């Protein structure tokens, strides 16, 4: 089996110490590739290459950079089936989910290609006559991009595309579980015409590659998506060097179901939000907070739906939910099932592994009698596990939804406009949905969490990305 390489300073290179990491298919347990595992030294070389490439790339007119992004979008579309299959093979989500993610990445590149024509500054009224007062946006500098495994192409795309559009250069560290999709994205960017050094790929461990990026004084910005524990460690390091930092982290996202809700709709929303993507989304629904009167009917229907979901290898047709991404993640899911039982929550369905071959499968899992203070109601599990929590009324439901350290996404199922709008006012979450799952966001709209879900600095996606990836000069020109 060949060894896939990193891309540094315009060349594909092995790790300087020759070490590799295995890439494993979570549906079969098979090794599907070996990837060069970059060292701290390799990472420093990548940062230096990005620094060297910066002035030329930043100085290009926006529309010229846009042409490269536009071409990248076209190439993603042309290779969509192959990219989706690669993604499913290493991450496990179903082929349909993978294809949707790939097409989203295509759209992200199209969107930020447009930004190459739009991004600019403002003209501001001056205090004196014959004075032009304006702001001018410029690239921030070298950007470190550190991404998780659960969206192997969309998350890298929504960081790398705006970084490049606004004239920055990038050192990209994907999660070690999904290096192949990352490598293909980089291949596409090279083919689209990115000059050497503008994008650098460093696959490797958090301790070697991630730490080197976080500690570097040469980077101007670091955009991270991943767990709270790692995000906070990174922030402590970047703060020392005053590196602009964006952290998007975990969630424990609630869906509230009110008495007036359409129950089949509420169940569909909970299933899509909680079991879609095997529950491995930062915006996944892990708590459903239901008003007493409809709690039994809702829970019964949810259990039925969970039982009927077809779980299997995401490459096979008809499969609705793939495996956990790794043996470790499956172990975590199962441990939390044990914790939930120990805390006195009642397991209604699922909770056990599916012993089919060597893959890392777990059945969709529903607990009831979940109390808000339980660990399964407070901690991110990152698997297909929904806890049903009962609420006395709307106020109690919102209080329970907010009684947590995270604040990424939240939804409500109701036909009562007044309550829906009051929910939008009072919920502590960066993404608020009415009659929609907590998952799924529009790439042209700002995205980011509150509380422990985010560094609460800069939003991602849409035009909000410009704030993170540019810096502003204020220019006074006296021409009188
Ligand atoms: P993780 O935090 O373990 O890893 C994320 C990235 O950080 C990986 O590339 C990893 O190699 C790297 N890393 C690990 N240790 C590091 C260190 N010491 N220094 C620098 N980098 C280091 O997260 P994961 O398991 O890959 O992804 C799952 C997590 O991501 C969940 O908590 C999920 O909620 C979160 N997530 C958040 C969002 C969001 O937008 N809020 C989106 C997707 C996933």
Tab-separated table of N, CA and C in Angstrom, residues 383-475:
chain	number	residue	atom	x	y	z
A	383	UNK	N	-22.422	10.776	19.744
A	383	UNK	CA	-22.910	9.539	19.141
A	383	UNK	C	-24.419	9.609	19.027
A	384	UNK	N	-25.062	8.553	18.484
A	384	UNK	CA	-26.513	8.589	18.242
A	384	UNK	C	-27.306	8.272	19.510
A	385	UNK	N	-27.210	9.162	20.472
A	385	UNK	CA	-27.846	8.946	21.776
A	385	UNK	C	-28.713	10.164	22.111
A	386	UNK	N	-30.023	9.924	22.243
A	386	UNK	CA	-30.945	11.005	22.596
A	386	UNK	C	-31.483	10.760	23.999
A	387	UNK	N	-31.456	11.801	24.816
A	387	UNK	CA	-32.062	11.728	26.147
A	387	UNK	C	-33.349	12.533	26.149
A	388	UNK	N	-34.448	11.907	26.559
A	388	UNK	CA	-35.730	12.623	26.626
A	388	UNK	C	-35.914	13.164	28.046
A	389	UNK	N	-36.118	14.469	28.119
A	389	UNK	CA	-36.282	15.164	29.405
A	389	UNK	C	-37.688	15.756	29.425
A	390	UNK	N	-38.414	15.577	30.511
A	390	UNK	CA	-39.778	16.127	30.577
A	390	UNK	C	-39.753	17.546	31.140
A	391	UNK	N	-40.700	18.365	30.632
A	391	UNK	CA	-40.810	19.740	31.135
A	391	UNK	C	-42.258	20.021	31.513
A	392	UNK	N	-42.438	20.845	32.586
A	392	UNK	CA	-43.796	21.177	33.047
A	392	UNK	C	-44.511	22.062	32.043
A	393	UNK	N	-43.774	23.030	31.494
A	393	UNK	CA	-44.370	23.998	30.570
A	393	UNK	C	-43.257	24.645	29.753
A	394	UNK	N	-43.633	25.647	28.960
A	394	UNK	CA	-42.666	26.319	28.080
A	394	UNK	C	-41.500	26.905	28.873
A	395	UNK	N	-41.802	27.615	29.962
A	395	UNK	CA	-40.739	28.259	30.745
A	395	UNK	C	-39.768	27.227	31.308
A	396	UNK	N	-40.329	26.127	31.808
A	396	UNK	CA	-39.489	25.065	32.359
A	396	UNK	C	-38.608	24.470	31.245
A	397	UNK	N	-39.189	24.302	30.055
A	397	UNK	CA	-38.438	23.725	28.932
A	397	UNK	C	-37.267	24.631	28.546
A	398	UNK	N	-37.507	25.936	28.480
A	398	UNK	CA	-36.426	26.862	28.095
A	398	UNK	C	-35.354	26.883	29.183
A	399	UNK	N	-35.784	26.867	30.441
A	399	UNK	CA	-34.800	26.870	31.540
A	399	UNK	C	-33.934	25.615	31.455
A	400	UNK	N	-34.561	24.463	31.173
A	400	UNK	CA	-33.787	23.223	31.076
A	400	UNK	C	-32.857	23.272	29.856
A	401	UNK	N	-33.356	23.814	28.756
A	401	UNK	CA	-32.519	23.921	27.549
A	401	UNK	C	-31.290	24.772	27.838
A	402	UNK	N	-31.464	25.834	28.621
A	402	UNK	CA	-30.359	26.763	28.893
A	402	UNK	C	-29.461	26.323	30.047
A	403	UNK	N	-29.870	25.324	30.786
A	403	UNK	CA	-29.123	24.956	31.995
A	403	UNK	C	-27.924	24.089	31.704
A	404	UNK	N	-27.033	24.593	30.925
A	404	UNK	CA	-25.933	23.777	30.417
A	404	UNK	C	-24.770	24.683	29.999
A	405	UNK	N	-23.557	24.113	29.954
A	405	UNK	CA	-22.378	24.926	29.630
A	405	UNK	C	-22.149	25.176	28.156
A	406	UNK	N	-22.929	24.511	27.306
A	406	UNK	CA	-22.774	24.705	25.859
A	406	UNK	C	-23.882	25.604	25.314
A	407	UNK	N	-23.737	26.087	24.095
A	407	UNK	CA	-24.778	26.916	23.489
A	407	UNK	C	-24.607	27.025	21.995
A	408	UNK	N	-24.569	25.864	21.322
A	408	UNK	CA	-24.316	25.925	19.877
A	408	UNK	C	-25.605	26.090	19.089
A	409	UNK	N	-26.470	25.065	19.144
A	409	UNK	CA	-27.677	25.084	18.328
A	409	UNK	C	-28.855	24.625	19.186
A	410	UNK	N	-30.054	25.122	18.865
A	410	UNK	CA	-31.240	24.711	19.628
A	410	UNK	C	-32.454	24.839	18.721
A	411	UNK	N	-33.428	23.948	18.914
A	411	UNK	CA	-34.629	24.066	18.091
A	411	UNK	C	-35.884	23.860	18.926
A	412	UNK	N	-37.012	24.276	18.356
A	412	UNK	CA	-38.306	24.110	19.014
A	412	UNK	C	-39.309	23.635	17.970
A	413	UNK	N	-40.212	22.736	18.398
A	413	UNK	CA	-41.273	22.283	17.505
A	413	UNK	C	-42.590	22.780	18.078
A	414	UNK	N	-43.223	23.674	17.370
A	414	UNK	CA	-44.481	24.282	17.833
A	414	UNK	C	-45.165	24.992	16.665
A	415	UNK	N	-46.464	25.214	16.818
A	415	UNK	CA	-47.181	26.061	15.850
A	415	UNK	C	-47.543	27.401	16.480
A	416	UNK	N	-47.079	27.606	17.695
A	416	UNK	CA	-47.410	28.826	18.427
A	416	UNK	C	-46.323	29.873	18.123
A	417	UNK	N	-46.678	30.834	17.303
A	417	UNK	CA	-45.687	31.830	16.853
A	417	UNK	C	-45.118	32.616	18.023
A	418	UNK	N	-46.000	32.932	18.955
A	418	UNK	CA	-45.574	33.699	20.117
A	418	UNK	C	-44.469	32.946	20.886
A	419	UNK	N	-44.700	31.664	21.123
A	419	UNK	CA	-43.699	30.896	21.881
A	419	UNK	C	-42.432	30.693	21.036
A	420	UNK	N	-42.601	30.487	19.749
A	420	UNK	CA	-41.428	30.307	18.888
A	420	UNK	C	-40.536	31.543	18.956
A	421	UNK	N	-41.154	32.723	18.914
A	421	UNK	CA	-40.359	33.949	18.935
A	421	UNK	C	-39.764	34.197	20.321
A	422	UNK	N	-40.513	33.836	21.352
A	422	UNK	CA	-39.956	34.001	22.708
A	422	UNK	C	-38.788	33.039	22.932
A	423	UNK	N	-38.894	31.881	22.299
A	423	UNK	CA	-37.785	30.917	22.352
A	423	UNK	C	-36.545	31.549	21.695
A	424	UNK	N	-36.753	32.163	20.522
A	424	UNK	CA	-35.620	32.798	19.833
A	424	UNK	C	-35.012	33.904	20.698
A	425	UNK	N	-35.853	34.613	21.469
A	425	UNK	CA	-35.345	35.677	22.354
A	425	UNK	C	-34.540	35.107	23.518
A	426	UNK	N	-35.025	34.013	24.075
A	426	UNK	CA	-34.485	33.585	25.375
A	426	UNK	C	-33.458	32.463	25.311
A	427	UNK	N	-33.397	31.745	24.197
A	427	UNK	CA	-32.488	30.601	24.170
A	427	UNK	C	-31.041	31.074	24.054
A	428	UNK	N	-30.163	30.413	24.805
A	428	UNK	CA	-28.743	30.781	24.786
A	428	UNK	C	-28.018	29.866	23.797
A	429	UNK	N	-28.146	30.180	22.523
A	429	UNK	CA	-27.497	29.387	21.477
A	429	UNK	C	-27.236	30.275	20.269
A	430	UNK	N	-26.165	29.982	19.564
A	430	UNK	CA	-25.806	30.794	18.396
A	430	UNK	C	-26.635	30.465	17.168
A	431	UNK	N	-27.223	29.264	17.139
A	431	UNK	CA	-28.079	28.861	16.011
A	431	UNK	C	-29.435	28.480	16.595
A	432	UNK	N	-30.495	29.086	16.095
A	432	UNK	CA	-31.840	28.861	16.641
A	432	UNK	C	-32.749	28.409	15.501
A	433	UNK	N	-33.442	27.296	15.705
A	433	UNK	CA	-34.279	26.741	14.642
A	433	UNK	C	-35.714	26.577	15.141
A	434	UNK	N	-36.660	26.876	14.276
A	434	UNK	CA	-38.068	26.647	14.600
A	434	UNK	C	-38.611	25.643	13.582
A	435	UNK	N	-39.141	24.539	14.104
A	435	UNK	CA	-39.662	23.451	13.264
A	435	UNK	C	-38.624	22.912	12.281
A	436	UNK	N	-37.391	22.882	12.747
A	436	UNK	CA	-36.280	22.301	11.969
A	436	UNK	C	-35.352	21.599	12.952
A	437	UNK	N	-34.560	20.635	12.447
A	437	UNK	CA	-33.601	19.978	13.350
A	437	UNK	C	-32.501	20.954	13.785
A	438	UNK	N	-31.826	20.615	14.881
A	438	UNK	CA	-30.699	21.454	15.325
A	438	UNK	C	-29.549	21.408	14.318
A	439	UNK	N	-29.514	20.370	13.506
A	439	UNK	CA	-28.446	20.241	12.503
A	439	UNK	C	-28.825	20.979	11.223
A	440	UNK	N	-27.812	21.229	10.380
A	440	UNK	CA	-28.063	21.812	9.063
A	440	UNK	C	-28.048	23.323	9.126
A	441	UNK	N	-27.057	23.920	8.474
A	441	UNK	CA	-26.982	25.384	8.475
A	441	UNK	C	-26.674	25.878	7.064
A	442	UNK	N	-27.051	27.143	6.808
A	442	UNK	CA	-26.833	27.736	5.487
A	442	UNK	C	-25.426	28.330	5.426
A	443	UNK	N	-24.691	27.995	4.381
A	443	UNK	CA	-23.292	28.428	4.312
A	443	UNK	C	-23.144	29.938	4.149
A	444	UNK	N	-24.235	30.618	3.749
A	444	UNK	CA	-24.158	32.062	3.535
A	444	UNK	C	-24.549	32.853	4.785
A	445	UNK	N	-24.838	32.128	5.883
A	445	UNK	CA	-25.253	32.795	7.121
A	445	UNK	C	-24.186	32.587	8.195
A	446	UNK	N	-24.052	33.531	9.152
A	446	UNK	CA	-23.047	33.364	10.205
A	446	UNK	C	-23.317	32.119	11.025
A	447	UNK	N	-22.241	31.457	11.437
A	447	UNK	CA	-22.353	30.228	12.220
A	447	UNK	C	-21.369	30.269	13.389
A	448	UNK	N	-21.870	29.937	14.569
A	448	UNK	CA	-20.989	29.856	15.735
A	448	UNK	C	-21.820	29.769	16.997
A	449	UNK	N	-21.185	29.289	18.061
A	449	UNK	CA	-21.936	29.052	19.292
A	449	UNK	C	-21.737	30.102	20.358
A	450	UNK	N	-22.445	29.915	21.461
A	450	UNK	CA	-22.293	30.718	22.669
A	450	UNK	C	-21.655	29.836	23.754
A	451	UNK	N	-21.361	30.454	24.857
A	451	UNK	CA	-20.857	29.770	26.059
A	451	UNK	C	-19.684	28.846	25.689
A	452	UNK	N	-19.638	27.639	26.246
A	452	UNK	CA	-18.496	26.743	26.010
A	452	UNK	C	-18.429	26.146	24.616
A	453	UNK	N	-19.344	26.525	23.734
A	453	UNK	CA	-19.297	26.006	22.363
A	453	UNK	C	-18.373	26.820	21.476
A	454	UNK	N	-17.836	27.911	21.989
A	454	UNK	CA	-17.086	28.806	21.100
A	454	UNK	C	-16.158	29.688	21.913
A	455	UNK	N	-15.126	30.215	21.242
A	455	UNK	CA	-14.310	31.243	21.891
A	455	UNK	C	-15.083	32.562	21.929
A	456	UNK	N	-16.221	32.600	21.273
A	456	UNK	CA	-17.063	33.805	21.252
A	456	UNK	C	-16.299	35.010	20.708
A	457	UNK	N	-15.442	34.753	19.728
A	457	UNK	CA	-14.695	35.864	19.129
A	457	UNK	C	-15.279	36.214	17.775
A	458	UNK	N	-15.122	35.321	16.820
A	458	UNK	CA	-15.560	35.583	15.448
A	458	UNK	C	-16.485	34.461	14.994
A	459	UNK	N	-17.505	34.804	14.237
A	459	UNK	CA	-18.364	33.783	13.635
A	459	UNK	C	-17.673	33.233	12.386
A	460	UNK	N	-18.143	32.069	11.950
A	460	UNK	CA	-17.655	31.492	10.706
A	460	UNK	C	-18.731	31.616	9.637
A	461	UNK	N	-18.337	31.378	8.414
A	461	UNK	CA	-19.225	31.273	7.245
A	461	UNK	C	-19.877	32.608	6.866
A	462	UNK	N	-20.465	32.605	5.678
A	462	UNK	CA	-21.096	33.808	5.177
A	462	UNK	C	-20.112	34.970	5.145
A	463	UNK	N	-20.644	36.165	5.183
A	463	UNK	CA	-19.780	37.357	5.167
A	463	UNK	C	-19.062	37.532	6.497
A	464	UNK	N	-19.582	36.865	7.564
A	464	UNK	CA	-18.950	36.992	8.873
A	464	UNK	C	-17.491	36.537	8.810
A	465	UNK	N	-17.182	35.608	7.905
A	465	UNK	CA	-15.817	35.085	7.821
A	465	UNK	C	-14.818	36.196	7.501
A	466	UNK	N	-15.274	37.208	6.794
A	466	UNK	CA	-14.375	38.307	6.416
A	466	UNK	C	-13.767	38.979	7.654
A	467	UNK	N	-14.544	39.056	8.719
A	467	UNK	CA	-14.044	39.722	9.931
A	467	UNK	C	-12.846	38.967	10.504
A	468	UNK	N	-12.895	37.662	10.436
A	468	UNK	CA	-11.780	36.891	10.987
A	468	UNK	C	-10.564	36.923	10.057
A	469	UNK	N	-10.808	36.770	8.759
A	469	UNK	CA	-9.692	36.549	7.834
A	469	UNK	C	-9.103	37.837	7.252
A	470	UNK	N	-9.564	39.002	7.722
A	470	UNK	CA	-8.958	40.256	7.243
A	470	UNK	C	-8.622	41.154	8.430
A	471	UNK	N	-7.739	42.101	8.191
A	471	UNK	CA	-7.519	43.162	9.171
A	471	UNK	C	-7.794	44.487	8.444
A	472	UNK	N	-8.099	45.510	9.226
A	472	UNK	CA	-8.564	46.758	8.630
A	472	UNK	C	-7.597	47.898	8.945
A	473	UNK	N	-7.284	48.676	7.903
A	473	UNK	CA	-6.521	49.905	8.122
A	473	UNK	C	-7.468	51.070	7.967
A	474	UNK	N	-7.279	52.105	8.772
A	474	UNK	CA	-8.067	53.323	8.601
A	474	UNK	C	-7.160	54.374	7.961
A	475	UNK	N	-7.564	54.878	6.806
A	475	UNK	CA	-6.686	55.751	6.020
A	475	UNK	C	-7.281	57.152	5.938
